[in-house]
Coordinates of C-alpha atoms and ligand atoms in Angstrom, one line a residue:
M21 CA 0.0 0.0 0.0
K22 CA 2.8 2.3 1.1
E23 CA 4.6 1.5 -2.1
A24 CA 1.6 2.1 -4.2
V25 CA 1.1 5.5 -2.7
S26 CA 4.7 6.5 -3.2
K27 CA 4.5 5.3 -6.8
M28 CA 1.4 7.4 -7.3
I29 CA 3.1 10.4 -5.8
K30 CA 6.0 9.8 -8.1
I31 CA 3.8 9.5 -11.1
R32 CA 1.9 12.7 -10.1
T33 CA 5.1 14.6 -9.6
L34 CA 6.3 13.4 -12.9
G35 CA 3.1 14.5 -14.5
I36 CA 3.3 18.0 -13.0
V37 CA 6.9 18.3 -14.1
T38 CA 6.0 17.1 -17.6
S39 CA 3.1 19.6 -17.9
L40 CA 5.3 22.3 -16.5
I41 CA 7.9 21.4 -19.1
I42 CA 5.3 21.6 -21.9
L43 CA 3.8 24.8 -20.5
I44 CA 7.0 26.8 -20.3
G45 CA 8.6 25.2 -23.3
Y46 CA 11.7 23.9 -21.5
P47 CA 14.0 22.4 -22.6
C48 CA 13.7 24.7 -25.5
I49 CA 13.3 23.4 -29.0
R50 CA 16.5 23.1 -30.9
T51 CA 16.6 23.3 -34.7
F52 CA 19.3 20.6 -34.8
G53 CA 18.5 18.1 -37.4
Q54 CA 15.4 20.1 -38.1
P55 CA 12.8 18.0 -39.8
L56 CA 11.3 21.1 -41.5
L57 CA 13.5 23.5 -43.4
I58 CA 11.4 25.3 -45.9
Q59 CA 12.6 24.9 -49.5
N60 CA 12.7 27.9 -51.7
I61 CA 11.9 30.4 -49.0
S62 CA 11.8 33.5 -51.2
K63 CA 8.6 32.1 -52.9
R64 CA 6.9 31.9 -49.4
A65 CA 8.0 35.3 -48.2
I66 CA 5.1 37.5 -47.1
L67 CA 7.0 40.0 -45.0
S68 CA 10.6 40.9 -44.9
L69 CA 12.1 41.7 -41.5
N70 CA 15.2 43.2 -43.1
G71 CA 16.0 46.7 -42.2
K72 CA 16.9 48.4 -38.9
W73 CA 16.9 46.3 -35.7
N74 CA 17.6 47.8 -32.3
Y75 CA 20.6 46.2 -30.6
I76 CA 22.2 45.9 -27.2
I77 CA 25.9 44.8 -26.8
D78 CA 26.0 42.3 -24.0
P79 CA 29.6 40.9 -23.5
Y80 CA 28.7 39.4 -20.0
E81 CA 25.4 38.0 -21.3
M82 CA 23.6 39.7 -18.3
G83 CA 20.4 39.7 -20.3
Y84 CA 20.6 35.9 -20.6
Y85 CA 21.9 34.6 -17.3
D86 CA 21.0 35.4 -13.7
Y87 CA 23.8 36.2 -11.3
R88 CA 24.2 32.5 -10.6
T89 CA 24.7 32.0 -14.4
K90 CA 21.5 30.2 -14.8
P91 CA 19.8 31.1 -18.1
Y92 CA 16.6 33.1 -17.5
D93 CA 14.8 31.2 -20.3
E94 CA 15.2 28.0 -18.3
N95 CA 13.4 29.5 -15.3
P96 CA 9.7 28.9 -15.0
K97 CA 9.2 32.5 -14.0
P98 CA 11.4 34.5 -16.2
Q99 CA 12.5 37.8 -14.8
D100 CA 12.0 41.2 -16.1
R101 CA 15.7 41.6 -16.5
A102 CA 15.8 38.8 -19.1
F103 CA 16.2 40.8 -22.3
Y104 CA 13.9 38.6 -24.3
T105 CA 10.9 39.7 -22.2
N106 CA 11.4 43.3 -23.5
T107 CA 10.0 44.6 -20.3
K108 CA 9.2 48.3 -19.8
P109 CA 8.8 50.0 -16.5
K110 CA 5.1 50.1 -15.5
D111 CA 5.6 53.3 -13.5
K112 CA 8.3 55.6 -12.3
T113 CA 9.2 53.4 -9.4
E114 CA 10.2 50.4 -11.4
R115 CA 13.8 49.7 -12.2
I116 CA 14.4 48.1 -15.6
E117 CA 18.0 48.4 -16.8
Y118 CA 17.7 48.1 -20.5
D119 CA 15.5 49.5 -23.2
F120 CA 15.7 48.2 -26.8
D121 CA 13.6 51.0 -28.2
K122 CA 16.1 53.6 -26.9
S123 CA 19.1 51.5 -28.1
P124 CA 20.9 52.2 -31.4
T125 CA 20.2 50.2 -34.6
L126 CA 22.1 47.9 -36.9
L127 CA 21.1 46.9 -40.4
V128 CA 19.9 43.3 -41.1
P129 CA 21.1 41.6 -43.1
R130 CA 24.6 42.5 -42.4
D131 CA 27.4 41.6 -40.1
W132 CA 27.9 43.9 -37.1
N133 CA 31.6 44.3 -37.5
S134 CA 31.5 46.4 -40.7
Q135 CA 28.7 48.7 -39.4
E136 CA 30.3 50.2 -36.3
E137 CA 33.9 50.9 -35.8
K138 CA 33.7 49.7 -32.2
L139 CA 32.4 46.4 -33.3
L140 CA 35.1 45.6 -35.9
Y141 CA 36.9 43.1 -33.6
Y142 CA 33.9 42.3 -31.4
E143 CA 33.3 38.6 -30.5
G144 CA 30.6 38.0 -28.0
T145 CA 26.9 38.5 -27.7
I146 CA 24.6 41.2 -29.2
W147 CA 20.8 41.2 -28.8
Y148 CA 18.7 42.3 -31.7
K149 CA 15.1 43.4 -31.6
K150 CA 12.5 44.1 -34.3
S151 CA 8.8 44.9 -33.9
F152 CA 6.2 44.1 -36.6
D153 CA 2.5 43.8 -37.2
Y154 CA 1.2 40.8 -39.1
Q155 CA -2.0 40.1 -40.9
K156 CA -2.4 36.4 -41.9
S157 CA -3.6 36.1 -45.5
G158 CA -5.6 32.9 -45.0
P159 CA -7.4 31.8 -41.7
G160 CA -6.0 28.2 -41.5
N161 CA -2.5 29.2 -42.8
R162 CA 0.7 28.5 -41.0
V163 CA 3.3 31.2 -40.3
F164 CA 7.1 30.8 -40.0
I165 CA 10.1 33.0 -39.2
H166 CA 13.0 32.1 -41.4
F167 CA 16.7 33.2 -41.0
G168 CA 19.1 32.9 -44.0
A169 CA 22.0 32.8 -41.5
V170 CA 23.1 34.1 -38.1
N171 CA 26.7 33.8 -37.1
Y172 CA 27.2 31.7 -34.9
R173 CA 24.5 30.9 -32.4
A174 CA 21.0 32.4 -32.5
D175 CA 18.6 32.1 -29.6
V176 CA 15.3 33.3 -30.9
Y177 CA 12.3 34.7 -29.0
L178 CA 8.9 35.9 -30.2
N179 CA 6.6 38.0 -28.0
G180 CA 8.6 36.8 -24.9
K181 CA 8.5 33.1 -25.8
K182 CA 11.6 31.1 -26.8
L183 CA 11.3 29.5 -30.3
G184 CA 14.6 27.7 -30.1
F185 CA 18.2 28.1 -31.0
H186 CA 20.4 27.4 -33.9
K187 CA 24.1 26.8 -34.2
G188 CA 26.2 27.3 -37.4
G189 CA 26.8 30.6 -38.9
F190 CA 26.2 30.0 -42.6
T191 CA 23.0 28.0 -43.0
P192 CA 19.3 28.7 -42.9
F193 CA 16.8 27.7 -40.2
N194 CA 13.1 28.5 -39.4
F195 CA 10.6 28.2 -36.6
E196 CA 6.9 27.9 -36.8
I197 CA 5.1 30.9 -35.1
T198 CA 1.5 30.2 -36.2
D199 CA 0.2 30.2 -32.6
L200 CA 2.3 33.0 -31.3
V201 CA 2.1 35.7 -34.0
R202 CA -0.5 38.4 -33.5
E203 CA -1.9 41.2 -35.6
K204 CA -0.2 44.0 -33.7
D205 CA 3.0 44.7 -31.9
N206 CA 4.9 41.5 -32.3
F207 CA 8.5 41.7 -31.1
V208 CA 11.2 39.3 -32.2
I209 CA 14.4 39.2 -30.1
V210 CA 17.5 37.3 -31.1
K211 CA 20.5 36.8 -29.0
V212 CA 23.4 36.4 -31.4
T213 CA 26.7 35.0 -30.1
N214 CA 29.8 34.7 -32.3
T215 CA 32.3 33.7 -29.6
R216 CA 34.6 31.1 -31.1
S217 CA 35.0 27.9 -29.2
A218 CA 37.1 24.7 -29.5
E219 CA 34.2 22.3 -29.9
E220 CA 32.4 24.2 -32.6
V221 CA 32.5 24.2 -36.4
P222 CA 34.5 26.1 -37.5
T223 CA 36.7 26.0 -34.4
L224 CA 39.0 28.6 -32.7
N225 CA 41.4 29.1 -35.5
T226 CA 40.6 30.2 -39.0
D227 CA 42.1 32.6 -41.6
W228 CA 39.0 34.8 -42.1
W229 CA 37.1 37.4 -40.3
N230 CA 34.6 36.1 -37.7
Y231 CA 31.8 38.4 -38.8
G232 CA 29.0 38.3 -36.3
G233 CA 25.3 39.1 -36.5
I234 CA 22.2 38.4 -38.5
T235 CA 24.1 38.2 -41.8
R236 CA 21.3 37.1 -44.1
D237 CA 17.6 37.9 -44.8
V238 CA 14.9 37.5 -42.1
T239 CA 11.5 36.6 -43.5
I240 CA 8.1 35.9 -42.3
A241 CA 6.7 33.1 -44.5
E242 CA 3.1 31.9 -44.8
T243 CA 1.9 28.5 -46.1
P244 CA -1.3 26.6 -46.3
A245 CA -1.9 24.1 -43.3
A246 CA -0.5 21.3 -45.4
F247 CA 2.2 22.5 -47.7
I248 CA 5.0 21.6 -50.0
S249 CA 7.8 21.9 -47.6
D250 CA 10.6 20.3 -49.7
Y251 CA 11.4 18.9 -53.1
F252 CA 14.5 17.5 -54.8
L253 CA 14.5 17.1 -58.6
Q254 CA 17.5 16.1 -60.7
L255 CA 18.4 13.6 -63.4
K256 CA 18.9 10.1 -62.1
K257 CA 22.6 9.1 -61.7
G258 CA 23.8 7.6 -65.0
T259 CA 20.9 8.8 -67.1
D260 CA 20.1 11.9 -69.1
E261 CA 16.3 11.4 -69.4
I262 CA 15.0 10.1 -66.1
L263 CA 13.8 12.7 -63.7
S264 CA 14.3 11.5 -60.1
G265 CA 13.6 12.8 -56.7
Y266 CA 10.8 13.6 -54.3
V267 CA 8.3 16.1 -53.1
R268 CA 7.4 16.3 -49.4
L269 CA 4.3 17.7 -47.8
N270 CA 4.2 19.0 -44.2
G271 CA 1.1 19.3 -42.0
S272 CA -1.8 17.1 -41.1
A273 CA -3.5 14.6 -43.4
V274 CA -0.6 14.5 -45.8
S275 CA -0.7 10.8 -46.8
G276 CA -2.3 9.6 -50.0
R277 CA -2.3 13.1 -51.5
E278 CA -1.9 13.7 -55.2
I279 CA 0.9 16.0 -56.3
E280 CA 1.6 17.2 -59.8
V281 CA 5.1 17.9 -61.1
A282 CA 5.1 19.9 -64.3
I283 CA 7.7 21.4 -66.6
P284 CA 5.6 23.4 -69.0
G285 CA 8.6 24.2 -71.2
I286 CA 8.7 20.6 -72.5
G287 CA 5.0 19.8 -71.9
F288 CA 5.9 17.4 -69.1
N289 CA 3.4 16.6 -66.4
K290 CA 3.4 13.8 -63.9
K291 CA 1.1 12.9 -61.0
I292 CA 2.5 11.3 -57.9
V293 CA 1.0 10.3 -54.6
T294 CA 2.4 10.8 -51.0
D295 CA 3.1 8.0 -48.6
N296 CA 2.3 8.0 -44.9
S297 CA 5.0 10.4 -44.1
G298 CA 3.9 12.9 -46.8
K299 CA 6.7 12.1 -49.2
A300 CA 6.0 11.3 -52.8
S301 CA 8.9 9.9 -54.9
V302 CA 9.3 10.5 -58.6
E303 CA 11.2 8.5 -61.1
V304 CA 10.0 9.1 -64.6
A305 CA 11.3 9.5 -68.2
V306 CA 11.4 13.1 -69.6
Q307 CA 11.9 13.8 -73.2
G308 CA 13.4 16.7 -75.0
L309 CA 15.2 18.3 -72.1
R310 CA 17.7 21.0 -73.0
L311 CA 20.5 20.2 -70.6
W312 CA 22.1 22.9 -68.4
S313 CA 25.7 23.6 -69.1
P314 CA 28.2 26.4 -68.5
Q315 CA 27.9 27.3 -72.3
D316 CA 24.1 27.1 -72.2
P317 CA 22.8 27.6 -68.6
H318 CA 19.2 26.7 -69.5
L319 CA 16.7 26.8 -66.6
Y320 CA 13.2 25.5 -66.7
D321 CA 10.2 26.7 -64.8
V322 CA 9.1 23.8 -62.7
K323 CA 5.8 23.8 -61.0
I324 CA 4.7 21.6 -58.1
I325 CA 1.1 21.5 -57.3
S326 CA -0.9 19.8 -54.6
D327 CA -4.7 20.2 -53.9
R328 CA -4.0 22.9 -51.3
D329 CA -0.6 24.4 -52.3
S330 CA 1.7 25.1 -55.2
I331 CA 5.2 26.4 -55.7
S332 CA 7.4 27.1 -58.7
D333 CA 11.2 27.1 -59.1
R334 CA 13.7 27.6 -61.9
I335 CA 15.7 24.4 -62.2
G336 CA 18.4 23.3 -64.6
F337 CA 19.0 19.6 -65.5
R338 CA 22.4 18.2 -66.3
T339 CA 24.3 14.9 -65.9
L340 CA 27.4 14.7 -63.9
A341 CA 29.9 11.8 -63.5
T342 CA 33.5 10.9 -63.4
R343 CA 35.2 8.4 -65.6
G344 CA 38.8 7.6 -64.7
S345 CA 40.5 11.0 -64.5
D346 CA 37.7 12.8 -66.4
I347 CA 34.8 14.9 -65.0
L348 CA 31.9 14.6 -67.4
V349 CA 29.1 17.1 -67.6
N350 CA 26.4 15.9 -69.9
G351 CA 28.8 13.2 -71.0
K352 CA 31.6 15.7 -72.1
P353 CA 34.9 16.1 -70.3
V354 CA 35.3 19.5 -68.6
F355 CA 38.3 21.3 -67.1
L356 CA 37.3 23.3 -64.1
R357 CA 38.7 26.8 -64.7
G358 CA 38.1 28.0 -61.2
I359 CA 38.8 30.5 -58.5
S360 CA 38.2 30.5 -54.8
I361 CA 36.2 33.1 -53.1
H362 CA 35.3 34.2 -49.6
E363 CA 31.8 35.6 -48.9
E364 CA 33.0 39.1 -48.5
N365 CA 32.3 42.4 -50.3
A366 CA 35.7 44.0 -49.6
I367 CA 34.7 47.3 -51.3
R368 CA 31.6 48.0 -49.2
G369 CA 33.2 46.1 -46.3
G370 CA 31.8 43.0 -44.5
R371 CA 30.1 39.8 -45.4
A372 CA 28.5 39.6 -48.8
Y373 CA 24.8 38.8 -48.6
S374 CA 22.8 40.3 -51.5
R375 CA 22.2 39.5 -55.1
E376 CA 24.2 42.6 -56.0
D377 CA 27.1 41.3 -54.0
A378 CA 26.9 38.0 -55.8
Q379 CA 26.7 39.8 -59.1
M380 CA 29.8 41.8 -58.4
L381 CA 31.8 38.7 -57.4
L382 CA 30.6 36.5 -60.2
N383 CA 31.1 39.1 -62.8
W384 CA 34.8 39.2 -61.9
V385 CA 34.8 35.4 -62.0
K386 CA 33.5 35.5 -65.6
E387 CA 35.9 38.2 -66.5
L388 CA 38.7 36.0 -65.4
G389 CA 37.6 33.4 -67.8
C390 CA 36.3 30.9 -65.2
N391 CA 33.6 28.3 -65.5
F392 CA 33.9 27.3 -61.8
V393 CA 34.0 28.8 -58.4
R394 CA 35.0 27.3 -55.1
L395 CA 32.9 28.9 -52.4
A396 CA 35.3 28.6 -49.5
H397 CA 35.3 27.8 -46.5
Y398 CA 31.7 27.6 -45.4
P399 CA 28.2 27.8 -47.1
H400 CA 27.8 31.1 -48.9
N401 CA 24.4 32.8 -49.3
E402 CA 21.8 31.4 -51.6
N403 CA 22.1 34.2 -54.1
M404 CA 25.5 32.8 -55.2
A405 CA 24.2 29.4 -56.3
R406 CA 21.1 30.8 -57.8
L407 CA 23.1 33.4 -59.8
A408 CA 25.7 30.8 -60.8
D409 CA 22.8 28.7 -62.2
E410 CA 21.8 31.7 -64.4
M411 CA 25.3 32.6 -65.4
G412 CA 26.6 29.1 -66.2
I413 CA 29.2 28.9 -63.5
M414 CA 29.8 25.5 -61.8
V415 CA 30.1 25.6 -58.0
W416 CA 32.0 23.9 -55.2
E417 CA 30.2 24.3 -51.9
E418 CA 32.0 23.6 -48.6
N419 CA 31.3 22.7 -45.0
P420 CA 33.2 24.7 -42.4
V421 CA 35.3 21.8 -41.2
Y422 CA 38.5 23.7 -41.3
W423 CA 42.0 22.8 -39.9
T424 CA 41.8 21.1 -36.5
I425 CA 38.4 20.5 -35.0
Q426 CA 37.4 18.0 -32.2
W427 CA 37.2 14.8 -34.2
T428 CA 36.1 12.6 -31.3
N429 CA 33.5 14.9 -29.9
P430 CA 30.0 13.6 -30.9
E431 CA 28.5 17.1 -30.5
T432 CA 31.1 18.5 -32.9
F433 CA 30.2 15.8 -35.4
K434 CA 26.5 16.6 -35.0
T435 CA 27.1 20.3 -35.6
A436 CA 29.3 19.6 -38.7
A437 CA 26.8 17.2 -40.1
N438 CA 23.9 19.5 -39.4
Q439 CA 25.4 22.4 -41.3
L440 CA 26.2 20.1 -44.2
K441 CA 22.7 18.8 -44.3
E442 CA 21.2 22.3 -44.2
L443 CA 23.4 23.4 -47.0
I444 CA 22.5 20.4 -49.2
S445 CA 18.9 20.9 -48.3
R446 CA 19.0 24.5 -49.5
D447 CA 21.0 24.1 -52.7
K448 CA 20.2 20.6 -53.9
N449 CA 18.1 21.8 -56.8
R450 CA 20.9 24.0 -58.2
A451 CA 22.4 22.5 -61.4
S452 CA 25.4 24.7 -61.0
V453 CA 26.5 23.0 -57.8
I454 CA 28.6 20.0 -58.7
V455 CA 30.8 19.5 -55.7
W456 CA 30.1 19.1 -52.0
S457 CA 33.3 19.6 -50.0
M458 CA 33.5 18.0 -46.6
A459 CA 36.5 19.9 -45.2
N460 CA 39.6 22.0 -45.7
E461 CA 43.2 21.1 -44.8
T462 CA 42.4 18.7 -42.0
P463 CA 45.2 16.6 -40.3
V464 CA 45.5 13.0 -41.3
T465 CA 44.5 10.9 -38.2
P466 CA 42.3 7.8 -37.8
E467 CA 39.6 9.8 -35.9
R468 CA 39.4 12.4 -38.6
I469 CA 39.0 9.7 -41.3
I470 CA 36.0 8.3 -39.4
F471 CA 34.5 11.8 -39.0
L472 CA 35.0 12.8 -42.6
K473 CA 33.9 9.4 -44.0
N474 CA 30.7 9.7 -42.0
L475 CA 30.1 13.2 -43.5
A476 CA 30.7 11.8 -47.0
D477 CA 28.3 8.9 -46.4
T478 CA 25.7 11.3 -45.1
T479 CA 26.1 13.4 -48.2
R480 CA 25.9 10.5 -50.6
S481 CA 22.8 9.2 -48.8
I482 CA 21.1 12.5 -49.6
D483 CA 22.6 13.2 -53.0
N484 CA 24.2 10.4 -55.0
V485 CA 24.9 12.5 -58.1
R486 CA 27.2 15.4 -57.1
L487 CA 30.9 14.8 -56.5
V488 CA 32.1 14.5 -53.0
S489 CA 35.5 16.1 -52.2
A490 CA 37.6 17.8 -49.6
A491 CA 40.6 20.2 -49.9
L492 CA 43.4 17.8 -48.8
E493 CA 47.1 18.5 -48.3
Q494 CA 50.1 17.2 -50.4
K495 CA 53.3 15.9 -49.0
S496 CA 56.9 15.2 -50.0
T497 CA 57.8 11.6 -50.5
P498 CA 60.3 10.3 -47.9
G499 CA 63.8 10.9 -49.1
N500 CA 62.8 13.2 -52.0
E501 CA 61.6 16.6 -51.1
L502 CA 60.8 17.4 -54.7
V503 CA 58.5 14.5 -55.3
R504 CA 55.0 15.3 -54.1
T505 CA 52.2 13.0 -53.4
I506 CA 48.8 12.7 -51.6
E507 CA 49.2 10.3 -48.7
D508 CA 45.9 11.1 -47.2
P509 CA 43.7 7.9 -47.0
F510 CA 40.6 10.1 -47.3
A511 CA 41.5 10.4 -51.0
Q512 CA 40.0 6.9 -51.4
Y513 CA 36.6 8.1 -50.4
V514 CA 36.3 11.2 -52.6
D515 CA 35.2 11.5 -56.2
L516 CA 37.6 14.4 -56.9
V517 CA 41.1 14.3 -55.4
S518 CA 41.6 17.9 -54.4
F519 CA 44.5 19.4 -52.6
N520 CA 46.0 22.8 -51.6
E521 CA 49.6 23.6 -52.3
Y522 CA 51.8 26.7 -51.7
I523 CA 55.0 25.9 -53.5
G524 CA 56.6 29.2 -54.2
W525 CA 55.0 31.0 -51.3
Y526 CA 55.1 29.1 -48.0
D527 CA 57.3 26.4 -49.5
G528 CA 60.4 27.9 -51.2
L529 CA 60.5 30.4 -54.0
P530 CA 58.6 30.3 -57.3
S531 CA 61.7 28.8 -59.0
K532 CA 61.1 25.6 -56.9
C533 CA 58.1 24.7 -59.0
A534 CA 60.2 23.8 -62.0
G535 CA 61.8 20.9 -60.1
I536 CA 58.7 19.4 -58.6
E537 CA 57.5 16.0 -59.7
W538 CA 54.0 14.8 -58.9
K539 CA 53.1 11.2 -58.0
I540 CA 49.4 10.9 -57.6
D541 CA 48.3 7.4 -58.0
Y542 CA 44.6 7.6 -58.2
D543 CA 42.5 6.8 -61.2
K544 CA 40.4 9.9 -60.4
P545 CA 40.3 13.5 -61.5
V546 CA 42.8 15.7 -59.7
F547 CA 41.9 19.2 -58.7
I548 CA 44.1 21.9 -57.1
S549 CA 41.8 23.6 -54.7
E550 CA 44.4 26.3 -53.7
F551 CA 47.7 27.9 -54.6
G552 CA 48.6 31.5 -54.3
A553 CA 50.9 34.3 -53.1
D554 CA 50.3 37.6 -51.4
A555 CA 50.7 40.9 -53.2
L556 CA 49.8 44.3 -52.0
G557 CA 47.8 45.9 -54.9
G558 CA 50.0 48.7 -56.4
L559 CA 53.2 47.5 -54.8
H560 CA 55.8 46.9 -57.5
G561 CA 59.3 45.4 -57.4
D562 CA 61.2 42.6 -59.2
S563 CA 59.8 39.1 -59.3
L564 CA 61.7 38.1 -56.1
T565 CA 60.3 41.0 -54.0
R566 CA 57.8 39.5 -51.6
W567 CA 54.4 41.2 -51.5
S568 CA 54.9 42.8 -54.9
E569 CA 52.5 42.2 -57.8
E570 CA 55.5 40.9 -59.8
Y571 CA 56.3 38.2 -57.3
Q572 CA 52.7 37.0 -57.3
Q573 CA 52.6 37.0 -61.1
Y574 CA 55.9 35.1 -61.3
M575 CA 54.6 32.5 -58.8
Y576 CA 51.4 32.1 -60.9
R577 CA 53.5 31.6 -64.1
E578 CA 55.7 29.0 -62.5
T579 CA 52.8 27.2 -60.8
L580 CA 50.7 27.0 -63.9
K581 CA 53.7 25.4 -65.8
M582 CA 54.1 23.0 -62.9
I583 CA 50.6 21.8 -62.5
G584 CA 50.2 21.4 -66.3
K585 CA 52.5 18.4 -65.8
I586 CA 50.0 16.5 -63.7
P587 CA 48.3 14.0 -66.0
N588 CA 45.0 13.7 -64.2
L589 CA 44.6 17.4 -63.5
R590 CA 41.1 18.5 -64.3
G591 CA 41.0 21.9 -62.8
C592 CA 42.1 24.4 -60.1
S593 CA 40.7 27.2 -58.0
P594 CA 43.7 29.4 -57.0
W595 CA 43.6 31.3 -53.7
I596 CA 41.8 33.8 -54.1
L597 CA 39.7 36.2 -56.2
V598 CA 39.8 39.2 -53.8
D599 CA 41.9 40.2 -50.8
F600 CA 40.0 39.4 -47.6
R601 CA 40.1 40.4 -44.0
S602 CA 41.8 38.2 -41.6
P603 CA 42.9 38.9 -38.0
R604 CA 45.9 36.6 -38.6
R605 CA 47.5 39.0 -41.0
V606 CA 49.2 41.7 -39.1
L607 CA 52.2 42.9 -41.1
P608 CA 52.1 46.8 -41.0
G609 CA 52.0 48.6 -44.3
I610 CA 51.4 45.4 -46.2
Q611 CA 48.7 43.3 -44.6
D612 CA 47.1 45.5 -42.0
G613 CA 44.5 42.9 -41.3
W614 CA 44.1 41.6 -44.8
N615 CA 45.1 38.4 -46.5
R616 CA 46.7 39.8 -49.7
K617 CA 46.4 36.7 -51.9
G618 CA 43.6 38.2 -53.9
L619 CA 44.0 38.7 -57.7
I620 CA 41.9 41.8 -57.0
S621 CA 42.7 44.3 -54.2
E622 CA 40.2 45.2 -51.5
T623 CA 39.6 48.4 -53.5
G624 CA 38.7 46.5 -56.6
N625 CA 42.0 46.9 -58.6
K626 CA 43.1 43.9 -60.6
K627 CA 46.7 42.8 -59.9
K628 CA 49.1 41.5 -62.6
A629 CA 48.5 37.9 -61.8
F630 CA 44.8 38.3 -62.6
Y631 CA 45.8 38.6 -66.3
T632 CA 48.2 35.7 -66.1
L633 CA 45.5 33.4 -64.9
K634 CA 43.0 34.8 -67.4
E635 CA 45.5 34.0 -70.2
F636 CA 46.0 30.5 -68.9
Y637 CA 42.2 29.9 -68.8
E638 CA 41.9 31.3 -72.4
S639 CA 44.4 28.8 -73.6
V640 CA 42.7 25.9 -71.6
S641 CA 39.3 26.8 -73.0
K642 CA 40.6 26.2 -76.5
K643 CA 41.4 22.6 -75.6
Y644 CA 38.2 21.7 -73.7
Ligands
LIG5 C1 45.3 27.9 -46.8 C2 43.9 27.9 -46.3 C3 43.3 29.3 -46.5 C4 44.3 30.4 -46.2 C5 45.4 30.2 -47.1 C6 46.5 31.3 -46.9 O1 45.8 26.8 -47.1 O2 43.1 26.9 -46.8 O3 42.1 29.4 -45.7 O4 43.7 31.6 -46.2 O5 46.0 29.0 -47.0 O6 46.4 32.4 -47.4 O7 47.4 31.0 -46.1

C-alpha cells in the first residue's frame, strides 16, 4: 500500500513536471537536425524583416543569465531583467536596466563588424530586436520565421517566448510561429553570439574574419496548413532522361495526396501520390530536355502543385559523372577553370549577402575566364548558387570543417553534419552545384577519417549524383623533397582528389616549381583547390620581391607550368579572387588585417596575376 502511494506520488510529480515542461517550453526546441526546413523560401515570403533592428551589446550576457549563471529562459518564471521579455517599467518606481527602443540600430542583413567601428573586432553577444504587425492572409494558414543565416549561435524569442536556438553561422533555419504571432506589436528578439570555441565548427582558429550578426535575410513566410515543404528534382545518376527525386508535404493529413510535377517548357506533367510520411517519390522519363551547361545555362520553370498548395522554381538539369580522370558534364569532359572566393564584399566592407554582392563577385569570375568557383570555406548565401545557375558557373560548396576540430566529440560531429545537411537541403536543386566539399586542410588521423567518412556517407545518402571532395594536403615523399604525393587515405573516399599547395610562397621560392614532380596514384580527376601568393595591390618590385605584384605573377606563371604536368589534372581554384580580412594578417603597411592573396585588391583593382590566370584559362578553354 505504502509502495503504491509512493508510486502514485512519483507519477503525479512526474506528471506535474511534464506539464510544466510543456507549459513553459523547456527544454527549448533546438533546430538541430530540423525536420522542417522550408525549401525555396523566397517564394513563401510575405513580409521581410530586413532593415533596422535595435541592438544591445552584452559581453557578459547579463540579459541571458542570472547572477548564478542560470539562463533566465530555463526559469519557469522569467524575470523582467531577461532581455527577451522586452519589459518596460510600469511606473516611475520600477527599475528596468535596458531598453531596446532607446538603443541604437544595426542593419539586417549585415554583419555587425562592418557597421560600427567599435564592433570591428567584437566577438561576443549582441541582442537584436525588431517589432512588426502581421495580418495572416488565410485563416488556416501557418506562419514561420526564417533566417538565412546568423553567425554563430542564435537564440530566438517571439513575444517573450523562446522559439529555439540554432548553431552554425552560414546555413538557414526556421521556426513555426503560427500560434504566437498576432496582428499588432509582435516583437522578435534574437541573442546572437559569435564567440569562437574549441568544440564548434569552425573552431577557434581560421584565416578569415569572424563576422557576427544576422548576416542574411529574415523573412516571415506563410503557407497553407499542409504545404509543399521540400522537393528535390534532378536527373537520375547515370541517365540523361530520367527525372528522379521527391516532393514532401508537411502538415496534417498529408498521406495519399496527389501532387503534380510539371515542366511546362517541354510539356511534361506527372502525378505522384504521397506515402504515410507525406513524401512522394518520382522517377519518370522526360523527353526533350535542353540540358544545363556552362555554355548554355538553361533553366526550366518547374511547378509543383498539390490540392492545397503550389510552388514554382527555376531548375536546370544536367548529368554529372567521373570516368577515370575525367569529369563529365552531360557526358563531355570538362576542365574546371576555377577561382576560390570568400563571402565578402571588400569594397563595401563586410560579409556579402545580397544578389548585388553575388553579381559583383561572379562578374569578376566571368571576366577571369572561369567556369567554376570554389565557395570557401563555409556555405555562402543562396544568391550565389542561384546566380551561378543563371550565369553558367559550376560551383563547389564547402562545409566549415577547417583545420583542426574536435574529431572525437559527438556534439562536434552533429554540428558539422547538421550544417552540411542544411546546405545540401537549401541548394540541392541548383544545377550549378557540382561538388560538396567536406572539409579543408584537416590533419591525417584515424579519428578524422571516421569523422569525414561519416560526413561523406551522409552526403551520398542524400545526393548520389554530385561529387564529394575535400581540400586535402600534399606531402613530399620520404627521401625526396621534390617528389610530391597525396598520402591522405581520405582520398580513397572522394570523387575528386583535391588538394591545396603553396610551393613558391610558404614552400620555397617560385623557381622551386620547376623541379617538382607529382606522383598521384589515383584513377580519379585531380583538382588543385588552392595555390597563391600575397601581393599588395599597387606594390611593385622585381619578381623576387615579396608582397609585390610581380612576385605574385611570377609565382602564378611557375605554378601553372608545374601543374600542367599533372596528367590527371582537371581543374584548379587558385587562392583567391579578392583580398579578404583576416585577424591573422598583421604585417604593417602590407597586410594591415588583410590576406593579400587576392587577384583583385580590396579596393577592386586587378593585380598583374589576374591577367596571367586569365590568359591561362583562355588557352585551356581552347582545348576543352
Ligand atoms: C590555406 C587555407 C586558406 C588560407 C590560405 C593562406 O591553405 O586553406 O584558408 O587563407 O591557406 O592564405 O594561407
